[in-house]
């Protein structure tokens, strides 16, 4: 299962042209920003940030909110023409055309930016998007385009667990399919494995002073994030159907029937669910990093 080079442009399993996906990304941004207590790690110093890059920015919600908050030039890059169309329109409608620009770019390839271009490089929710072998390339490029003193911030979540048997079935097949497709850092295919991987990935790619903060999203029946999260999960499973069918995990009819059962089961007052979110960040420095770290066997090789 170990891969040693990064060749795929993307293994994004959802159609980026789907209108449901654009709504899902918008809702996901609002929900996850609330859960994570804001757009940035709480201990990150923002005073000297004068330029921001968001990798695989999707419909640009994070980068537009950052431009509103910091009032500095921000750049969002993504591979998909469709999400960039949506992102540019959204920035225009928010009056952010002067501050935010969007560019089509494949983040698994050398970035189209010179060294030392940005104070902050952000990457969020790419564990089930990028092949695991591409992570070192992406993080090393993120550090290359970072100015000394800047930070790379990466936010990822493990897959939600719930008491809905239908959702658990879909979670099980999705995680196994990701694993078989070369995504995530699990050693068994039973979880994404990204939460434990992030700090070591950052350190292994050359980031200094790596820090983490974690959050638990409780989406049990009646909790504040219940409605947003069950809607998000349902939409995610619905949109993943073509990928799951292609990977041999059931026909469209069968998979849609699981989505329907989940919609029913999450209405039970006994429904419980949760998800763990991790934000890890590190900086760029000329000093040698002294801290030791160990890479699990599922890791791609990290050349430094
Ligand atoms: C799950 S969305 C995450 C969007 C955004 N980071 C967020 O937090 O809302 C994944 C995005 O990655 C983009 N993507 C997939 N492969 C890519 C690649 N190789 N280079 C750049 N973007 C890519 C997809 O087009 C999609 O917009």
Coordinates of C-alpha atoms and ligand atoms in Angstrom, one line a residue:
X1 CA 0.0 0.0 0.0
X2 CA 2.9 2.4 0.5
X3 CA 3.5 4.8 -2.4
X4 CA 6.7 6.6 -2.8
X5 CA 5.9 9.2 -5.5
X6 CA 3.2 11.6 -6.3
X7 CA 1.8 11.2 -9.8
X8 CA -2.0 11.6 -9.6
X9 CA -3.4 15.1 -10.1
X10 CA -6.4 14.4 -8.0
X11 CA -8.4 11.6 -6.6
X12 CA -11.3 13.8 -5.5
X13 CA -14.2 11.5 -5.4
X14 CA -17.0 14.0 -5.7
X15 CA -18.1 15.8 -8.9
X16 CA -16.9 19.4 -8.5
X17 CA -19.6 20.5 -11.1
X18 CA -22.4 19.4 -8.8
X19 CA -24.5 22.2 -7.4
X20 CA -25.1 20.0 -4.3
X21 CA -21.4 19.9 -3.8
X22 CA -21.2 23.7 -3.9
X23 CA -23.9 24.0 -1.2
X24 CA -22.2 21.2 0.8
X25 CA -18.8 23.1 0.8
X26 CA -20.5 26.4 1.8
X27 CA -22.3 24.7 4.7
X28 CA -19.2 22.7 5.7
X29 CA -17.2 25.9 6.0
X30 CA -19.7 27.6 8.2
X31 CA -20.1 24.5 10.4
X32 CA -16.4 23.7 10.8
X33 CA -15.3 27.3 11.4
X34 CA -17.8 27.4 14.3
X35 CA -16.6 24.1 15.7
X36 CA -12.9 25.1 15.4
X37 CA -13.5 28.5 17.1
X38 CA -12.7 30.6 14.0
X39 CA -10.7 30.8 10.9
X40 CA -7.2 30.5 12.5
X41 CA -5.5 28.6 15.3
X42 CA -6.1 30.6 18.5
X43 CA -2.4 30.9 19.2
X44 CA -1.4 32.0 15.7
X45 CA 0.1 35.6 15.5
X46 CA -1.7 37.4 12.7
X47 CA -0.3 41.0 13.1
X48 CA 2.4 40.5 10.5
X49 CA 0.3 38.5 8.0
X50 CA 0.1 40.5 4.7
X51 CA -0.5 37.7 2.2
X52 CA -2.4 34.4 2.3
X53 CA -2.6 31.3 0.1
X54 CA -5.4 28.7 0.3
X55 CA -4.6 25.4 -1.3
X56 CA -7.5 23.5 -3.0
X57 CA -9.7 26.3 -1.9
X58 CA -13.0 24.9 -3.3
X59 CA -15.7 27.5 -3.6
X60 CA -13.5 30.0 -1.7
X61 CA -15.5 30.4 1.5
X62 CA -12.4 30.3 3.8
X63 CA -10.3 32.6 1.7
X64 CA -13.1 35.2 1.3
X65 CA -13.8 35.2 5.1
X66 CA -10.0 35.7 5.7
X67 CA -9.9 38.6 3.3
X68 CA -12.9 40.2 5.1
X69 CA -11.2 39.6 8.5
X70 CA -7.5 40.6 7.7
X71 CA -8.1 42.9 4.8
X72 CA -4.9 41.6 3.1
X73 CA -4.5 40.1 -0.4
X74 CA -5.5 36.5 -0.5
X75 CA -5.1 33.9 -3.2
X76 CA -7.2 30.7 -3.6
X77 CA -6.0 27.9 -5.9
X78 CA -7.9 24.8 -7.0
X79 CA -7.8 22.3 -9.9
X80 CA -11.5 22.5 -10.7
X81 CA -12.8 25.1 -13.2
X82 CA -16.3 24.7 -11.7
X83 CA -15.5 25.5 -8.1
X84 CA -13.3 28.4 -9.3
X85 CA -16.2 29.8 -11.3
X86 CA -18.3 29.7 -8.1
X87 CA -15.4 31.1 -6.0
X88 CA -14.8 34.1 -8.3
X89 CA -18.6 34.9 -8.4
X90 CA -18.8 34.7 -4.6
X91 CA -15.8 37.0 -4.1
X92 CA -17.3 39.5 -6.6
X93 CA -20.7 39.5 -4.9
X94 CA -19.0 40.2 -1.6
X95 CA -17.0 43.1 -3.1
X96 CA -13.7 41.3 -2.6
X97 CA -12.4 41.4 -6.2
X98 CA -9.6 43.7 -5.2
X99 CA -8.4 41.5 -2.3
X100 CA -9.0 37.9 -3.4
X101 CA -7.8 36.3 -6.6
X102 CA -8.3 32.7 -7.7
X103 CA -6.0 30.7 -9.9
X104 CA -6.3 27.2 -11.4
X105 CA -3.4 25.2 -10.1
X106 CA -2.7 21.5 -9.4
X107 CA -1.3 21.4 -5.8
X108 CA 0.4 18.1 -6.4
X109 CA 2.8 19.8 -8.9
X110 CA 5.4 22.5 -8.2
X111 CA 3.4 25.7 -7.2
X112 CA 3.2 28.6 -9.7
X113 CA 4.6 31.0 -7.0
X114 CA 8.2 32.1 -6.2
X115 CA 9.8 31.3 -2.9
X116 CA 8.8 33.5 0.1
X117 CA 5.5 34.7 -1.4
X118 CA 3.1 34.3 1.5
X119 CA 2.9 34.8 5.3
X120 CA 0.2 32.1 5.7
X121 CA -0.5 29.0 3.6
X122 CA -3.7 27.1 4.5
X123 CA -4.9 23.6 3.5
X124 CA -8.2 22.2 4.7
X125 CA -10.1 18.9 4.2
X126 CA -7.7 17.3 1.7
X127 CA -7.2 13.9 3.3
X128 CA -9.8 12.2 1.1
X129 CA -8.8 14.3 -1.9
X130 CA -5.1 13.9 -2.3
X131 CA -3.3 10.6 -2.8
X132 CA -1.3 10.0 0.4
X133 CA 1.9 9.9 -1.6
X134 CA 1.3 13.6 -2.6
X135 CA 1.3 15.0 0.9
X136 CA 5.0 15.6 1.3
X137 CA 5.2 17.4 -2.1
X138 CA 2.2 19.6 -1.2
X139 CA 3.5 20.5 2.3
X140 CA 7.1 21.0 1.1
X141 CA 5.8 23.3 -1.7
X142 CA 3.7 25.1 0.9
X143 CA 6.8 25.7 3.0
X144 CA 8.8 26.8 0.0
X145 CA 6.4 29.6 -0.9
X146 CA 6.2 30.7 2.7
X147 CA 8.1 33.8 3.9
X148 CA 10.4 33.2 6.9
X149 CA 8.4 33.6 10.0
X150 CA 5.2 32.5 8.2
X151 CA 3.0 29.5 9.0
X152 CA 1.5 26.5 7.1
X153 CA -1.9 25.6 8.7
X154 CA -3.5 22.2 8.0
X155 CA -7.0 21.2 9.2
X156 CA -8.4 17.7 8.9
X157 CA -11.1 15.5 10.4
X158 CA -11.5 11.9 11.1
X159 CA -14.7 10.4 9.6
X160 CA -17.8 10.9 11.8
X161 CA -19.1 8.0 13.8
X162 CA -22.8 7.6 14.6
X163 CA -25.4 5.2 16.0
X164 CA -27.1 5.0 12.6
X165 CA -26.4 1.5 11.2
X166 CA -26.9 2.9 7.7
X167 CA -24.4 5.7 8.2
X168 CA -21.9 3.3 9.7
X169 CA -22.2 1.0 6.7
X170 CA -21.6 4.0 4.4
X171 CA -18.7 5.1 6.6
X172 CA -17.2 1.7 6.5
X173 CA -17.3 1.3 2.7
X174 CA -16.1 4.9 2.1
X175 CA -13.1 4.5 4.4
X176 CA -12.2 1.1 2.8
X177 CA -12.6 2.6 -0.7
X178 CA -10.4 5.6 0.2
X179 CA -7.7 3.3 1.6
X180 CA -7.8 1.1 -1.5
X181 CA -7.6 4.3 -3.7
X182 CA -4.4 5.3 -1.9
X183 CA -5.9 8.1 0.3
X184 CA -5.6 8.6 4.1
X185 CA -3.0 7.2 6.5
X186 CA -4.8 4.3 8.0
X187 CA -3.0 1.0 8.4
X188 CA -6.2 -1.0 8.2
X189 CA -8.7 1.1 6.1
X190 CA -11.0 1.5 9.1
X191 CA -10.3 5.2 9.6
X192 CA -8.7 8.0 7.6
X193 CA -5.8 8.0 10.1
X194 CA -5.1 11.7 9.2
X195 CA -5.5 13.1 12.7
X196 CA -2.5 11.2 14.1
X197 CA -0.6 11.7 10.8
X198 CA -0.7 15.5 10.5
X199 CA 1.9 16.6 13.0
X200 CA 4.4 14.0 11.8
X201 CA 3.7 14.9 8.2
X202 CA 4.3 18.6 8.9
X203 CA 7.5 17.9 10.8
X204 CA 8.7 15.4 8.1
X205 CA 8.1 18.0 5.4
X206 CA 10.4 20.4 7.2
X207 CA 7.9 22.6 9.3
X208 CA 9.3 23.9 12.6
X209 CA 7.6 24.4 16.0
X210 CA 4.6 22.3 15.0
X211 CA 1.6 22.8 17.2
X212 CA -1.9 21.2 17.3
X213 CA -5.3 22.0 18.6
X214 CA -8.3 19.5 18.5
X215 CA -12.0 19.8 18.6
X216 CA -14.9 17.4 19.0
X217 CA -18.1 18.0 17.0
X218 CA -21.0 16.5 18.9
X219 CA -23.9 16.0 16.4
X220 CA -26.1 13.9 18.6
X221 CA -29.9 14.5 18.3
X222 CA -30.8 17.9 19.8
X223 CA -27.2 19.2 20.0
X224 CA -26.5 22.6 18.4
X225 CA -24.6 21.1 15.4
X226 CA -27.0 18.2 14.9
X227 CA -29.0 19.5 11.9
X228 CA -26.0 20.9 10.0
X229 CA -23.9 17.8 10.5
X230 CA -26.4 15.2 9.6
X231 CA -27.3 17.2 6.5
X232 CA -23.6 17.4 5.7
X233 CA -23.1 13.7 6.1
X234 CA -26.1 12.8 4.0
X235 CA -25.0 15.1 1.2
X236 CA -21.4 13.6 1.4
X237 CA -22.7 10.0 1.1
X238 CA -25.1 10.9 -1.7
X239 CA -22.3 12.7 -3.7
X240 CA -19.9 9.8 -3.1
X241 CA -22.2 7.2 -4.7
X242 CA -20.5 7.2 -8.2
X243 CA -17.1 6.6 -6.6
X244 CA -18.4 3.9 -4.2
X245 CA -20.2 2.1 -7.1
X246 CA -17.1 2.3 -9.2
X247 CA -15.1 0.7 -6.3
X248 CA -17.6 -2.1 -6.1
X249 CA -19.5 -1.1 -3.0
X250 CA -23.1 -1.3 -4.4
X251 CA -25.3 0.1 -7.1
X252 CA -26.8 3.6 -7.1
X253 CA -30.1 2.2 -5.9
X254 CA -28.5 0.3 -3.0
X255 CA -26.4 3.2 -1.9
X256 CA -29.2 5.7 -2.2
X257 CA -31.3 3.4 0.0
X258 CA -28.6 3.5 2.7
X259 CA -28.8 7.4 2.5
X260 CA -32.6 7.2 2.9
X261 CA -32.2 4.9 5.9
X262 CA -29.7 7.3 7.5
X263 CA -32.1 10.2 7.0
X264 CA -34.7 8.1 8.9
X265 CA -32.4 6.8 11.6
X266 CA -30.9 10.2 12.5
X267 CA -34.5 11.4 13.4
X268 CA -34.5 9.0 16.4
X269 CA -34.1 10.9 19.7
X270 CA -31.5 8.3 20.7
X271 CA -29.3 9.2 17.7
X272 CA -25.7 10.0 18.7
X273 CA -22.8 11.1 16.6
X274 CA -19.4 12.8 16.8
X275 CA -16.3 13.8 14.9
X276 CA -12.8 14.7 15.8
X277 CA -11.2 17.7 14.0
X278 CA -7.5 18.6 14.2
X279 CA -5.7 21.8 13.2
X280 CA -1.9 21.5 13.0
X281 CA 0.5 24.3 12.0
X282 CA 4.2 24.9 11.7
X283 CA 6.5 27.6 10.6
X284 CA 9.5 28.2 8.5
X285 CA 12.9 28.8 10.0
X286 CA 16.6 28.6 9.0
X287 CA 17.4 26.9 12.4
X288 CA 17.7 23.1 12.3
X289 CA 14.8 21.3 13.9
X290 CA 15.9 19.4 16.9
X291 CA 12.8 17.5 17.8
X292 CA 12.7 13.8 16.9
X293 CA 9.7 12.3 15.2
X294 CA 8.7 8.9 14.0
X295 CA 6.8 8.0 10.8
X296 CA 4.3 5.1 10.9
X297 CA 4.6 2.4 8.2
X298 CA 1.7 3.7 6.1
X299 CA 3.5 7.0 5.4
X300 CA 4.8 8.0 2.1
X301 CA 8.6 8.5 2.0
X302 CA 9.5 12.0 3.1
X303 CA 12.6 13.4 1.4
X304 CA 13.9 16.5 3.2
Ligands
LIG1 C1 -13.2 18.8 0.0 S1 -12.9 20.1 -1.1 C2 -12.1 21.2 0.1 C3 -12.3 22.6 -0.2 C4 -11.7 23.7 0.7 N1 -10.3 23.4 1.1 C5 -12.6 23.8 2.0 O1 -12.0 23.6 3.1 O2 -13.8 24.1 1.9 C6 -11.5 19.6 -2.1 C7 -11.1 20.5 -3.2 O3 -9.8 20.1 -3.7 C8 -9.8 20.3 -5.1 N2 -8.7 19.5 -5.6 C9 -8.6 18.2 -5.8 N3 -7.5 17.8 -6.3 C10 -6.7 19.0 -6.4 C11 -5.4 19.2 -6.9 N4 -4.6 18.2 -7.3 N5 -5.0 20.5 -7.0 C12 -5.8 21.5 -6.6 N6 -7.1 21.3 -6.1 C13 -7.5 20.1 -6.0 C14 -11.2 20.0 -5.5 O4 -11.5 20.6 -6.8 C15 -12.1 20.6 -4.4 O5 -12.4 21.9 -4.7

